[in-house]
Amino acid sequence: MDADVAIGPARVLTLQGGVRRGKNIDLGVMDPGWVGVRDGKIVYVGTERIEAKRIIPAEGKVLMPGFIDPHTHLVFAGSRVDEFEMKIKGKSYMEIREAGGGIMSTVRKTREADKEELKKLAKERLKRMLSYGVTTVEVKTGYGLTREDELKMLDVICELQEEFNVVPTFLGAHDFPPEYSREEWIQEVISMIPEVKDKAKFADVFCEDGVFTKEESRKILMEAKKHGLGIKIHADEIKSSGGTELAGELGAISCDHVVYPSEKGLKLIKKCGTIIVLLPGTSFFLGGDRPPVERMREEGIPLAVGTDFNPGSSPILSLPLVMGIGQVHYRLTPEEVIAGVTINAAYATGVQERKGSIEQGKDADLVLLKYRDEREIGYWIGENPCELVMKGGETVG
Ligand code: NIG
Ligand code: FE
């Protein structure tokens, strides 16, 4: 075995074996296990001790795949700390939005910022995410909301790929900008799709009562699908609005938030293998309900977990913190949140061929926990669980 780096003997959570679903989630544990890395790739996973130029001792520690955050809005300027105060005084997310706050207030600041400034802010956030073990991040547009500003955001997201593992999503349908009529903005978003299709991997829509209706969302997403983009939907976040059903009707890769899905929606997405991306940090920050996790589990719908990092409903950068919140507030099991930020998040972002599990040939994106038991991630809530973070074979934190 010719490896540059060997890590072991560790309790290795391989997560080999594809997407996880249902009541008994197996993390593919190899204990004690050794992992060998060469040229940025995993070249060995097994129980035999191996030699290498550099040995990272890992006795009594857990080694697992780098975390994947499958849902963020991390490119934006400004903050919404004033709204935070309104929220604490009892105003709801929708009330704040109607009072001129919400998404449009971040849109105004993001439009004013140039590409360099947005990139600088995004890089700082991605570096902090890396320190929490997050080696791949899905990032959405959606704070530009003019053709020019949406393309500016998408360019920033693509340029971040030079340094980070970033998966770009086009979210022109995040809200309705006041400069356009409703119909005009929908047409504008549709007309942008041929232009964004080679840069973005997914298209997403905020399908919710009071934002994009199910039929408006369908129109936009059908066009995206026609141009080869994968489909994601912000579905049933604030009330049941048909988004989960639409995800099933269109064969979406993921439907996200999903606090108030209909029974019909759950049945439909089960059939087409859509992954539910749960965002427990958002429910926690907005003081909202938990989703019907038991029904999702019973139906065997795969669950992923993300931060939804954004300045309005989830100013939470730490995916490990959100894993803890997922356990406390959503009553997810430790195995569900771990699969939810590794192999299932890889499927939700379309990177499962290269990431999400520890297996030969995949990218050497790894996290060595400072714990001997992976359940401690959620238990020591708010702590950074990482002792070492490796991205593409390089130690980055
Ligand atoms: O995912 N739901 C829509 N979009 C974001 C919130 C964005 C914002 O408030 O700026 C979300 O929660
Ligand atoms: Fe979101």
Coordinates of C-alpha atoms and ligand atoms in Angstrom, one line a residue:
M1 CA 0.0 0.0 0.0
D2 CA 1.5 3.2 -1.2
A3 CA -0.1 6.1 0.6
D4 CA 1.0 9.6 1.4
V5 CA -1.0 9.8 4.5
A6 CA -2.4 7.0 6.7
I7 CA -5.0 7.7 9.4
G8 CA -5.7 5.1 12.1
P9 CA -6.5 3.1 14.1
A10 CA -9.9 4.8 14.3
R11 CA -13.5 4.1 14.6
V12 CA -14.3 4.6 10.9
L13 CA -17.8 5.5 9.8
T14 CA -17.5 4.5 6.1
L15 CA -21.1 5.3 5.1
Q16 CA -20.5 2.9 2.2
G17 CA -23.5 1.3 0.5
G18 CA -25.6 4.2 -1.0
V19 CA -28.4 6.3 0.2
R20 CA -29.8 5.6 3.6
R21 CA -33.5 5.5 4.5
G22 CA -36.0 4.0 7.0
K23 CA -35.8 3.1 10.7
N24 CA -32.4 1.3 11.0
I25 CA -29.6 3.4 9.6
D26 CA -26.3 1.7 9.3
L27 CA -23.2 3.9 9.3
G28 CA -20.9 1.2 7.9
V29 CA -18.7 1.1 10.9
M30 CA -15.2 -0.4 10.7
D31 CA -13.5 -0.4 14.1
P32 CA -10.6 -0.4 14.2
G33 CA -10.1 0.9 10.7
W34 CA -7.3 2.5 8.6
V35 CA -7.7 5.0 5.8
G36 CA -4.9 5.7 3.2
V37 CA -4.8 8.9 1.1
R38 CA -2.8 9.6 -2.0
D39 CA -3.1 12.5 -4.5
G40 CA -6.2 13.8 -2.9
K41 CA -8.0 10.5 -3.1
I42 CA -8.8 7.7 -0.7
V43 CA -6.7 4.7 -1.8
Y44 CA -7.2 2.3 1.1
V45 CA -10.0 1.6 3.6
G46 CA -9.6 -1.5 5.7
T47 CA -8.7 -3.1 9.0
E48 CA -5.0 -3.6 8.3
R49 CA -2.5 -1.2 9.6
I50 CA -0.8 0.6 6.7
E51 CA 2.4 2.6 6.4
A52 CA 2.8 6.0 4.8
K53 CA 5.0 9.1 4.8
R54 CA 2.7 10.7 7.3
I55 CA 0.7 8.9 9.9
I56 CA -2.1 10.6 11.7
P57 CA -2.7 8.8 15.0
A58 CA -6.4 8.3 15.6
E59 CA -6.8 5.8 18.4
G60 CA -10.0 6.3 20.4
K61 CA -11.4 8.7 17.8
V62 CA -14.0 8.7 15.1
L63 CA -13.1 9.2 11.5
M64 CA -15.9 10.0 9.1
P65 CA -16.6 11.6 5.7
G66 CA -16.3 15.4 5.5
F67 CA -19.7 17.0 6.1
I68 CA -21.8 18.2 3.1
D69 CA -24.1 21.1 3.7
P70 CA -26.8 20.6 1.0
H71 CA -28.7 23.9 1.4
T72 CA -27.3 27.4 1.9
H73 CA -27.8 31.0 0.8
L74 CA -24.3 32.0 1.8
V75 CA -23.6 34.7 -0.8
F76 CA -25.2 37.9 0.5
A77 CA -24.2 41.4 1.9
G78 CA -25.3 43.0 5.1
S79 CA -27.1 41.6 8.1
R80 CA -30.7 41.5 9.4
V81 CA -30.0 42.1 13.0
D82 CA -32.8 44.7 13.3
E83 CA -35.3 42.1 12.2
F84 CA -33.9 39.7 14.8
E85 CA -35.1 42.2 17.4
M86 CA -38.6 42.5 15.7
K87 CA -38.7 38.7 15.8
I88 CA -37.9 38.5 19.5
K89 CA -40.7 41.0 20.1
G90 CA -43.1 38.6 18.5
K91 CA -43.3 39.4 14.8
S92 CA -43.4 36.4 12.5
Y93 CA -41.2 35.8 9.4
M94 CA -44.1 36.6 7.1
E95 CA -45.1 39.8 9.1
I96 CA -41.5 41.1 8.9
R97 CA -41.5 40.4 5.2
E98 CA -44.7 42.3 4.7
A99 CA -43.3 45.3 6.6
G100 CA -40.5 45.6 4.0
G101 CA -38.0 43.4 5.7
G102 CA -37.2 39.9 4.7
I103 CA -35.5 38.7 1.6
M104 CA -35.9 42.1 -0.2
S105 CA -33.8 43.9 2.4
T106 CA -30.9 41.5 1.8
V107 CA -31.5 41.9 -2.0
R108 CA -31.0 45.7 -1.7
K109 CA -27.7 45.3 0.1
T110 CA -26.5 42.5 -2.2
R111 CA -27.3 44.5 -5.3
E112 CA -25.1 47.4 -4.0
A113 CA -22.2 45.1 -3.4
D114 CA -19.7 44.3 -6.2
K115 CA -18.4 40.8 -7.0
E116 CA -15.2 41.2 -5.1
E117 CA -17.0 42.2 -1.9
L118 CA -19.5 39.4 -2.2
K119 CA -16.7 36.9 -2.9
K120 CA -14.7 38.1 0.1
L121 CA -17.6 37.7 2.4
A122 CA -18.5 34.3 1.0
K123 CA -14.9 33.0 1.3
E124 CA -14.7 34.0 5.0
R125 CA -17.9 32.1 5.6
L126 CA -16.7 29.0 3.7
K127 CA -13.5 29.0 5.7
R128 CA -15.4 29.0 8.9
M129 CA -17.6 26.2 7.6
L130 CA -14.5 24.2 6.8
S131 CA -13.3 24.6 10.3
Y132 CA -16.6 22.9 11.4
G133 CA -15.8 20.0 9.1
V134 CA -18.0 21.1 6.1
T135 CA -16.0 20.2 3.0
T136 CA -18.8 20.6 0.4
V137 CA -21.5 23.3 0.3
E138 CA -24.5 23.9 -2.0
V139 CA -24.9 27.6 -2.5
K140 CA -27.9 29.4 -4.1
T141 CA -28.4 32.7 -5.9
G142 CA -31.6 34.6 -5.0
Y143 CA -30.5 37.9 -3.5
G144 CA -30.0 39.6 -6.9
L145 CA -33.4 39.4 -8.4
T146 CA -32.6 41.3 -11.6
R147 CA -31.0 39.5 -14.5
E148 CA -27.8 41.3 -14.0
D149 CA -27.6 40.7 -10.2
E150 CA -28.6 37.1 -10.4
L151 CA -25.8 36.5 -13.0
K152 CA -23.4 38.4 -10.7
M153 CA -24.3 36.1 -7.8
L154 CA -23.9 33.0 -10.0
D155 CA -20.5 34.2 -11.2
V156 CA -19.4 34.7 -7.6
I157 CA -20.6 31.2 -6.6
C158 CA -18.7 29.7 -9.6
E159 CA -15.5 31.5 -8.8
L160 CA -15.6 30.1 -5.3
Q161 CA -15.2 26.7 -6.9
E162 CA -11.6 27.5 -7.5
E163 CA -10.9 27.2 -3.8
F164 CA -13.9 25.3 -2.3
N165 CA -16.2 22.4 -3.1
V166 CA -19.3 24.5 -4.0
V167 CA -22.4 23.2 -5.8
P168 CA -24.3 26.2 -7.5
T169 CA -28.0 26.5 -7.6
F170 CA -30.0 29.1 -9.5
L171 CA -32.8 30.5 -7.2
G172 CA -34.0 33.5 -9.4
A173 CA -37.5 32.5 -8.1
H174 CA -36.6 33.4 -4.5
D175 CA -39.1 36.3 -4.4
F176 CA -40.8 38.9 -6.5
P177 CA -38.7 42.1 -6.9
P178 CA -40.9 45.3 -6.9
E179 CA -39.5 46.5 -10.3
Y180 CA -41.4 43.8 -12.2
S181 CA -45.0 42.6 -12.4
R182 CA -45.5 39.1 -11.2
E183 CA -45.8 37.7 -14.7
E184 CA -42.8 39.8 -15.9
W185 CA -40.5 38.4 -13.2
I186 CA -41.6 34.8 -13.9
Q187 CA -40.9 35.4 -17.6
E188 CA -37.5 36.9 -16.8
V189 CA -36.5 33.9 -14.6
I190 CA -37.6 31.6 -17.4
S191 CA -35.6 33.5 -19.9
M192 CA -32.4 33.3 -17.7
I193 CA -32.4 29.5 -17.7
P194 CA -30.6 29.0 -21.0
E195 CA -28.0 31.4 -19.7
V196 CA -27.4 29.8 -16.3
K197 CA -27.8 26.2 -17.3
D198 CA -24.0 25.6 -17.9
K199 CA -23.0 27.2 -14.6
A200 CA -25.7 26.1 -12.2
K201 CA -26.3 22.4 -11.4
F202 CA -29.8 22.9 -9.9
A203 CA -32.7 25.3 -10.1
D204 CA -34.8 26.0 -7.0
V205 CA -38.1 27.9 -6.3
F206 CA -39.5 29.3 -3.0
C207 CA -42.9 27.6 -3.5
E208 CA -45.0 28.9 -0.6
D209 CA -48.4 30.6 0.0
G210 CA -47.7 34.3 -0.5
V211 CA -44.5 33.7 -2.6
F212 CA -44.5 31.4 -5.7
T213 CA -47.6 29.4 -6.2
K214 CA -47.4 25.7 -7.1
E215 CA -48.4 26.4 -10.7
E216 CA -45.9 29.3 -11.0
S217 CA -43.2 27.1 -9.5
R218 CA -44.1 24.3 -11.9
K219 CA -43.7 26.6 -14.9
I220 CA -40.2 27.7 -13.9
L221 CA -39.0 24.3 -12.9
M222 CA -40.3 22.6 -16.1
E223 CA -38.3 25.0 -18.1
A224 CA -35.2 24.3 -15.9
K225 CA -35.7 20.6 -16.3
K226 CA -36.0 20.9 -20.1
H227 CA -32.6 22.5 -20.1
G228 CA -31.0 19.7 -18.1
L229 CA -30.9 21.3 -14.6
G230 CA -31.7 19.2 -11.5
I231 CA -34.7 20.4 -9.5
K232 CA -34.9 21.5 -5.9
I233 CA -37.9 23.1 -4.2
H234 CA -38.3 25.2 -1.0
A235 CA -41.5 23.3 -0.1
D236 CA -44.1 23.5 2.6
E237 CA -41.9 25.6 5.0
I238 CA -44.4 27.9 6.6
K239 CA -47.7 26.2 5.6
S240 CA -48.8 23.4 3.4
S241 CA -48.6 24.9 -0.1
G242 CA -48.2 22.0 -2.5
G243 CA -44.4 22.1 -2.8
T244 CA -43.8 18.5 -1.8
E245 CA -46.4 17.3 -4.2
L246 CA -44.8 19.3 -7.0
A247 CA -41.4 17.8 -6.1
G248 CA -43.0 14.4 -6.6
E249 CA -44.7 15.4 -9.9
L250 CA -41.5 16.7 -11.4
G251 CA -39.1 14.1 -10.0
A252 CA -37.0 16.7 -8.0
I253 CA -33.7 15.6 -6.6
S254 CA -34.6 17.2 -3.3
C255 CA -37.4 19.1 -1.6
D256 CA -36.2 21.2 1.3
H257 CA -37.7 22.5 4.6
V258 CA -40.8 20.3 4.4
V259 CA -42.3 21.1 7.7
Y260 CA -45.9 20.8 6.6
P261 CA -46.0 18.2 3.7
S262 CA -49.3 16.7 2.6
E263 CA -49.7 12.9 2.8
K264 CA -50.1 12.9 -0.9
G265 CA -46.8 14.8 -1.3
L266 CA -45.0 12.2 0.9
K267 CA -46.4 9.4 -1.2
L268 CA -45.4 11.1 -4.5
I269 CA -41.8 11.8 -3.5
K270 CA -41.4 8.4 -2.1
K271 CA -42.1 7.0 -5.6
C272 CA -39.4 9.1 -7.4
G273 CA -36.7 8.9 -4.7
T274 CA -36.7 12.6 -3.9
I275 CA -34.6 13.4 -0.8
I276 CA -36.0 15.6 1.9
V277 CA -33.5 18.2 3.0
L278 CA -34.4 19.0 6.6
L279 CA -33.3 22.4 7.9
P280 CA -33.8 22.2 11.7
G281 CA -31.8 25.4 12.4
T282 CA -34.4 27.4 10.6
S283 CA -37.3 26.0 12.5
F284 CA -35.4 26.6 15.7
F285 CA -34.4 30.2 14.8
L286 CA -38.0 31.1 13.7
G287 CA -39.5 29.3 16.7
G288 CA -41.4 27.0 14.4
D289 CA -42.7 23.4 14.5
R290 CA -41.0 20.2 13.7
P291 CA -41.9 18.2 10.6
P292 CA -43.6 14.8 10.7
V293 CA -40.3 12.9 10.9
E294 CA -41.9 9.7 11.9
R295 CA -44.0 9.6 8.7
M296 CA -41.0 10.3 6.6
R297 CA -39.1 7.5 8.3
E298 CA -42.0 5.1 8.0
E299 CA -42.3 5.9 4.2
G300 CA -38.5 5.3 3.9
I301 CA -37.9 8.7 2.4
P302 CA -34.2 9.6 2.5
L303 CA -33.4 12.5 4.8
A304 CA -30.5 15.0 4.5
V305 CA -29.7 17.8 6.9
G306 CA -28.5 21.3 6.1
T307 CA -28.0 24.7 7.7
D308 CA -30.0 26.9 5.3
F309 CA -27.4 29.5 6.2
N310 CA -28.9 32.9 5.4
P311 CA -29.2 36.3 7.1
G312 CA -33.0 36.1 7.7
S313 CA -34.2 32.7 8.9
S314 CA -31.0 30.9 9.8
P315 CA -27.8 32.9 10.5
I316 CA -26.3 29.6 11.7
L317 CA -23.0 28.6 10.0
S318 CA -22.3 25.5 12.0
L319 CA -23.6 22.3 10.5
P320 CA -22.6 20.3 13.7
L321 CA -24.8 22.7 15.7
V322 CA -27.7 22.1 13.3
M323 CA -27.1 18.3 13.7
G324 CA -27.6 18.8 17.5
I325 CA -30.7 20.9 16.9
G326 CA -32.0 18.2 14.5
Q327 CA -31.8 15.7 17.3
V328 CA -33.2 17.9 20.0
H329 CA -35.9 19.8 18.1
Y330 CA -36.8 17.3 15.3
R331 CA -36.0 14.2 17.3
L332 CA -33.8 12.8 14.6
T333 CA -31.5 9.9 15.6
P334 CA -27.7 10.4 15.7
E335 CA -27.5 8.0 12.7
E336 CA -30.1 10.0 10.8
V337 CA -28.2 13.3 11.2
I338 CA -24.9 11.7 10.4
A339 CA -26.2 10.0 7.2
G340 CA -28.0 13.3 6.6
V341 CA -24.8 15.4 6.3
T342 CA -22.7 12.7 4.5
I343 CA -24.0 10.2 2.0
N344 CA -27.6 11.5 1.8
A345 CA -26.4 15.1 1.4
A346 CA -24.1 13.9 -1.3
Y347 CA -27.1 12.4 -3.2
A348 CA -29.1 15.6 -2.6
T349 CA -26.3 17.7 -4.2
G350 CA -25.4 15.2 -7.0
V351 CA -21.9 14.6 -5.8
Q352 CA -22.3 11.0 -4.6
E353 CA -19.8 9.6 -7.1
R354 CA -17.0 11.5 -5.5
K355 CA -18.1 12.3 -2.0
G356 CA -20.2 11.4 1.0
S357 CA -18.6 8.1 2.0
I358 CA -15.1 6.7 2.8
E359 CA -14.4 4.4 0.0
Q360 CA -11.5 3.7 -2.4
G361 CA -11.4 6.2 -5.3
K362 CA -13.5 8.9 -3.6
D363 CA -12.1 12.3 -2.7
A364 CA -10.2 12.4 0.6
D365 CA -12.6 14.8 2.3
L366 CA -12.5 13.6 5.9
V367 CA -13.2 14.6 9.4
L368 CA -11.4 13.3 12.5
L369 CA -13.6 13.9 15.5
K370 CA -12.2 14.6 18.9
Y371 CA -14.7 12.1 20.3
R372 CA -14.6 8.3 20.5
D373 CA -18.4 8.1 20.0
E374 CA -20.1 9.8 17.1
R375 CA -23.2 10.4 19.2
E376 CA -21.2 13.1 21.0
I377 CA -21.6 15.4 18.0
G378 CA -25.2 16.2 18.9
Y379 CA -24.8 15.8 22.6
W380 CA -22.0 18.4 23.1
I381 CA -24.3 20.8 21.3
G382 CA -22.7 24.0 20.0
E383 CA -19.1 22.6 20.3
N384 CA -16.9 22.1 17.3
P385 CA -16.5 18.3 17.1
C386 CA -13.5 18.3 14.7
E387 CA -10.0 17.6 15.7
L388 CA -8.8 17.6 12.0
V389 CA -10.5 18.4 8.7
M390 CA -9.1 17.2 5.4
K391 CA -10.2 18.4 2.0
G392 CA -8.9 16.7 -1.1
G393 CA -6.1 15.2 0.9
E394 CA -4.9 18.5 2.4
T395 CA -5.3 19.2 6.1
V396 CA -7.3 22.4 6.3
G397 CA -8.3 22.7 9.9
Ligands
NIG1 O1 -34.7 29.2 3.0 N1 -37.3 30.3 2.5 C1 -36.8 31.1 1.7 N2 -35.6 31.5 1.8 C2 -34.7 31.5 2.9 C3 -34.9 32.7 3.7 C4 -34.1 33.7 3.1 C5 -34.2 35.0 3.8 O2 -35.0 35.3 4.7 O3 -33.3 35.8 3.4 C6 -34.9 30.2 3.7 O4 -35.3 30.2 4.8
FE2 FE -33.5 28.1 2.0

